[in-house]
CSV table of N, CA and C in Angstrom, one decimal:
chain,number,residue,atom,x,y,z
A,7,GLY,N,-32.0,-40.5,-38.9
A,7,GLY,CA,-32.0,-38.9,-38.9
A,7,GLY,C,-31.3,-38.6,-40.2
A,8,LEU,N,-31.4,-37.4,-40.5
A,8,LEU,CA,-30.8,-36.7,-41.7
A,8,LEU,C,-29.3,-36.3,-41.4
A,9,GLY,N,-28.3,-36.8,-42.2
A,9,GLY,CA,-27.1,-36.3,-42.0
A,9,GLY,C,-26.8,-34.9,-42.5
A,10,ALA,N,-25.8,-34.4,-42.2
A,10,ALA,CA,-25.3,-33.0,-42.7
A,10,ALA,C,-25.1,-33.1,-44.1
A,11,GLY,N,-25.5,-32.0,-45.0
A,11,GLY,CA,-25.1,-32.2,-46.2
A,11,GLY,C,-25.8,-33.2,-47.1
A,12,GLU,N,-26.5,-33.9,-46.5
A,12,GLU,CA,-27.2,-35.1,-47.3
A,12,GLU,C,-28.3,-34.4,-48.2
A,13,GLY,N,-28.4,-35.0,-49.3
A,13,GLY,CA,-29.5,-34.4,-50.3
A,13,GLY,C,-30.9,-34.9,-49.8
A,14,ARG,N,-31.9,-34.2,-49.9
A,14,ARG,CA,-33.2,-34.3,-49.5
A,14,ARG,C,-34.0,-34.4,-50.8
A,15,GLN,N,-34.7,-35.4,-51.0
A,15,GLN,CA,-35.4,-35.6,-52.4
A,15,GLN,C,-36.8,-35.6,-52.2
A,16,VAL,N,-37.4,-34.6,-53.0
A,16,VAL,CA,-39.0,-34.7,-53.0
A,16,VAL,C,-39.3,-35.3,-54.5
A,17,ILE,N,-40.2,-36.2,-54.5
A,17,ILE,CA,-40.5,-36.8,-55.7
A,17,ILE,C,-42.0,-36.4,-55.9
A,18,LEU,N,-42.4,-35.8,-57.0
A,18,LEU,CA,-43.6,-35.3,-57.3
A,18,LEU,C,-44.2,-35.9,-58.6
A,19,GLN,N,-45.4,-36.1,-58.7
A,19,GLN,CA,-46.0,-36.4,-59.9
A,19,GLN,C,-47.0,-35.2,-60.3
A,20,ALA,N,-47.0,-34.9,-61.4
A,20,ALA,CA,-47.6,-33.6,-61.8
A,20,ALA,C,-48.4,-33.9,-63.2
A,21,VAL,N,-49.5,-33.4,-63.5
A,21,VAL,CA,-50.1,-33.3,-64.6
A,21,VAL,C,-49.9,-32.0,-65.5
A,22,ILE,N,-49.4,-32.2,-66.7
A,22,ILE,CA,-49.3,-31.0,-67.4
A,22,ILE,C,-50.5,-31.0,-68.4
A,23,ARG,N,-51.4,-30.0,-68.4
A,23,ARG,CA,-52.4,-29.8,-69.1
A,23,ARG,C,-52.2,-29.5,-70.6
A,24,LYS,N,-53.3,-29.6,-71.3
A,24,LYS,CA,-53.0,-29.6,-72.6
A,24,LYS,C,-52.6,-28.0,-73.1
A,25,ASP,N,-52.8,-27.1,-72.3
A,25,ASP,CA,-52.4,-25.7,-72.7
A,25,ASP,C,-50.9,-25.5,-72.0
A,26,GLY,N,-50.2,-26.4,-71.4
A,26,GLY,CA,-49.0,-26.3,-70.9
A,26,GLY,C,-48.8,-26.0,-69.5
A,27,THR,N,-49.9,-25.7,-68.8
A,27,THR,CA,-49.8,-25.4,-67.5
A,27,THR,C,-49.8,-26.6,-66.6
A,28,VAL,N,-49.4,-26.3,-65.3
A,28,VAL,CA,-49.5,-27.5,-64.4
A,28,VAL,C,-50.6,-27.8,-63.8
A,29,GLY,N,-51.2,-28.9,-63.8
A,29,GLY,CA,-52.4,-29.1,-63.0
A,29,GLY,C,-52.1,-29.8,-61.6
A,30,GLU,N,-52.9,-30.9,-61.3
A,30,GLU,CA,-52.7,-31.5,-60.2
A,30,GLU,C,-51.3,-31.9,-59.9
A,31,ILE,N,-50.8,-31.8,-58.7
A,31,ILE,CA,-49.5,-32.4,-58.3
A,31,ILE,C,-49.7,-33.3,-57.0
A,32,GLN,N,-49.1,-34.3,-57.2
A,32,GLN,CA,-49.1,-35.2,-56.0
A,32,GLN,C,-47.6,-35.4,-55.4
A,33,VAL,N,-47.6,-35.6,-54.2
A,33,VAL,CA,-46.1,-35.8,-53.4
A,33,VAL,C,-45.9,-37.4,-53.5
A,34,LEU,N,-45.2,-38.0,-54.1
A,34,LEU,CA,-44.8,-39.3,-54.1
A,34,LEU,C,-43.9,-39.7,-52.8
A,35,ARG,N,-42.8,-38.8,-52.8
A,35,ARG,CA,-41.9,-39.2,-51.7
A,35,ARG,C,-41.5,-37.7,-51.2
A,36,SER,N,-41.2,-37.9,-49.9
A,36,SER,CA,-40.7,-36.5,-49.2
A,36,SER,C,-40.0,-37.0,-47.9
A,37,PRO,N,-39.0,-36.1,-47.7
A,37,PRO,CA,-38.2,-36.3,-46.4
A,37,PRO,C,-39.1,-36.0,-45.2
A,38,GLY,N,-40.3,-35.3,-45.5
A,38,GLY,CA,-41.1,-35.0,-44.3
A,38,GLY,C,-41.7,-33.6,-44.5
A,39,SER,N,-42.9,-33.5,-44.2
A,39,SER,CA,-43.5,-32.1,-44.5
A,39,SER,C,-43.0,-31.2,-43.5
A,40,LYS,N,-42.4,-31.4,-42.4
A,40,LYS,CA,-42.0,-30.5,-41.5
A,40,LYS,C,-40.9,-29.7,-42.0
A,41,PHE,N,-40.2,-30.3,-43.0
A,41,PHE,CA,-39.1,-29.4,-43.5
A,41,PHE,C,-39.5,-28.4,-44.6
A,42,GLY,N,-40.7,-28.4,-45.1
A,42,GLY,CA,-41.3,-27.5,-45.8
A,42,GLY,C,-40.8,-27.6,-47.3
A,43,PHE,N,-40.2,-28.8,-47.6
A,43,PHE,CA,-39.7,-29.1,-48.9
A,43,PHE,C,-40.8,-29.4,-49.9
A,44,ASP,N,-41.7,-29.9,-49.5
A,44,ASP,CA,-42.9,-30.4,-50.3
A,44,ASP,C,-43.6,-29.1,-50.9
A,45,GLU,N,-43.7,-28.0,-50.1
A,45,GLU,CA,-44.3,-26.8,-50.3
A,45,GLU,C,-43.4,-26.2,-51.5
A,46,ALA,N,-42.2,-26.0,-51.2
A,46,ALA,CA,-41.2,-25.3,-52.1
A,46,ALA,C,-41.1,-26.0,-53.3
A,47,ALA,N,-40.9,-27.4,-53.4
A,47,ALA,CA,-41.1,-28.2,-54.7
A,47,ALA,C,-42.2,-27.9,-55.5
A,48,ILE,N,-43.5,-27.9,-54.7
A,48,ILE,CA,-44.7,-27.8,-55.5
A,48,ILE,C,-44.9,-26.5,-56.1
A,49,ALA,N,-44.3,-25.5,-55.3
A,49,ALA,CA,-44.5,-24.0,-55.6
A,49,ALA,C,-43.4,-23.8,-56.9
A,50,ALA,N,-42.2,-24.4,-56.9
A,50,ALA,CA,-41.5,-24.2,-58.1
A,50,ALA,C,-42.0,-24.9,-59.2
A,51,VAL,N,-42.6,-26.1,-59.2
A,51,VAL,CA,-43.2,-26.8,-60.3
A,51,VAL,C,-44.2,-26.0,-60.9
A,52,LYS,N,-45.1,-25.3,-60.0
A,52,LYS,CA,-46.3,-24.6,-60.5
A,52,LYS,C,-45.8,-23.4,-61.3
A,53,GLN,N,-44.5,-22.9,-61.1
A,53,GLN,CA,-44.2,-21.9,-61.9
A,53,GLN,C,-43.8,-22.0,-63.3
A,54,TRP,N,-43.5,-23.3,-63.5
A,54,TRP,CA,-42.8,-23.6,-64.8
A,54,TRP,C,-44.0,-23.7,-65.9
A,55,ARG,N,-43.7,-23.4,-67.2
A,55,ARG,CA,-44.5,-23.7,-68.3
A,55,ARG,C,-43.9,-24.8,-69.1
A,56,TYR,N,-44.7,-25.7,-69.6
A,56,TYR,CA,-44.2,-26.8,-70.3
A,56,TYR,C,-44.9,-26.9,-71.8
A,57,LYS,N,-44.2,-27.5,-72.7
A,57,LYS,CA,-44.9,-27.9,-73.9
A,57,LYS,C,-45.8,-29.1,-73.6
A,58,PRO,N,-47.0,-28.8,-74.1
A,58,PRO,CA,-48.0,-29.9,-73.7
A,58,PRO,C,-47.6,-31.2,-74.5
A,59,GLY,N,-48.0,-32.3,-73.9
A,59,GLY,CA,-47.6,-33.6,-74.7
A,59,GLY,C,-48.7,-33.7,-76.0
A,60,LEU,N,-48.0,-34.3,-76.9
A,60,LEU,CA,-48.8,-34.4,-78.2
A,60,LEU,C,-49.1,-35.9,-78.5
A,61,GLN,N,-50.4,-36.1,-78.9
A,61,GLN,CA,-50.6,-37.5,-79.4
A,61,GLN,C,-51.4,-37.4,-80.7
A,62,ASN,N,-50.7,-38.0,-81.7
A,62,ASN,CA,-51.4,-37.9,-83.0
A,62,ASN,C,-51.4,-36.4,-83.3
A,63,GLY,N,-50.5,-35.6,-82.9
A,63,GLY,CA,-50.5,-34.2,-83.4
A,63,GLY,C,-51.4,-33.1,-82.5
A,64,ARG,N,-52.2,-33.9,-81.5
A,64,ARG,CA,-53.1,-33.0,-80.8
A,64,ARG,C,-52.5,-33.0,-79.5
A,65,PRO,N,-52.7,-31.8,-78.6
A,65,PRO,CA,-52.2,-31.8,-77.3
A,65,PRO,C,-53.2,-32.6,-76.3
A,66,VAL,N,-52.4,-33.3,-75.4
A,66,VAL,CA,-53.2,-34.0,-74.3
A,66,VAL,C,-52.5,-33.8,-73.0
A,67,ASP,N,-53.3,-34.2,-72.0
A,67,ASP,CA,-52.8,-34.0,-70.8
A,67,ASP,C,-51.8,-35.1,-70.4
A,68,VAL,N,-50.7,-34.8,-69.7
A,68,VAL,CA,-49.6,-35.8,-69.6
A,68,VAL,C,-49.4,-35.7,-68.1
A,69,TYR,N,-49.0,-37.0,-67.6
A,69,TYR,CA,-48.6,-37.2,-66.2
A,69,TYR,C,-47.2,-37.3,-66.4
A,70,PHE,N,-46.4,-36.6,-65.4
A,70,PHE,CA,-45.0,-37.0,-65.4
A,70,PHE,C,-44.4,-36.9,-63.9
A,71,THR,N,-43.2,-37.4,-63.7
A,71,THR,CA,-42.7,-37.4,-62.5
A,71,THR,C,-41.4,-36.5,-62.4
A,72,ILE,N,-41.4,-35.8,-61.2
A,72,ILE,CA,-40.2,-34.8,-61.1
A,72,ILE,C,-39.5,-35.3,-59.8
A,73,VAL,N,-38.3,-35.2,-59.9
A,73,VAL,CA,-37.3,-35.4,-58.7
A,73,VAL,C,-36.8,-34.0,-58.4
A,74,VAL,N,-37.1,-33.4,-57.2
A,74,VAL,CA,-36.5,-32.2,-56.8
A,74,VAL,C,-35.5,-32.5,-55.7
A,75,ASP,N,-34.2,-32.0,-55.9
A,75,ASP,CA,-33.2,-32.5,-54.9
A,75,ASP,C,-33.0,-31.2,-54.1
A,76,PHE,N,-33.0,-31.1,-52.6
A,76,PHE,CA,-32.5,-30.1,-52.0
A,76,PHE,C,-31.2,-30.6,-51.2
A,77,VAL,N,-30.2,-29.7,-51.4
A,77,VAL,CA,-29.2,-30.0,-50.6
A,77,VAL,C,-28.8,-29.0,-49.6
A,78,LEU,N,-28.7,-29.3,-48.3
A,78,LEU,CA,-28.6,-28.3,-47.3
A,78,LEU,C,-27.3,-28.4,-47.0
A,79,GLN,N,-26.6,-27.2,-46.7
A,79,GLN,CA,-25.1,-27.0,-46.3
A,79,GLN,C,-25.2,-27.3,-44.8
């Protein structure tokens, strides 16, 4: 079980598109969808704007991994 005050980590892999918006998001690790952390983490990440990755000076789609920590009091 989950102990009190224990951190709950959701690990996401997201695509940052060439225009800096967030594309497809996959949940790589979650404490369990019944807690609603997946949706909260995905919603937060989707609101962010990023600088697109550059390759040879041109914007490219980039995959990256995000770790979102939820700490419940």
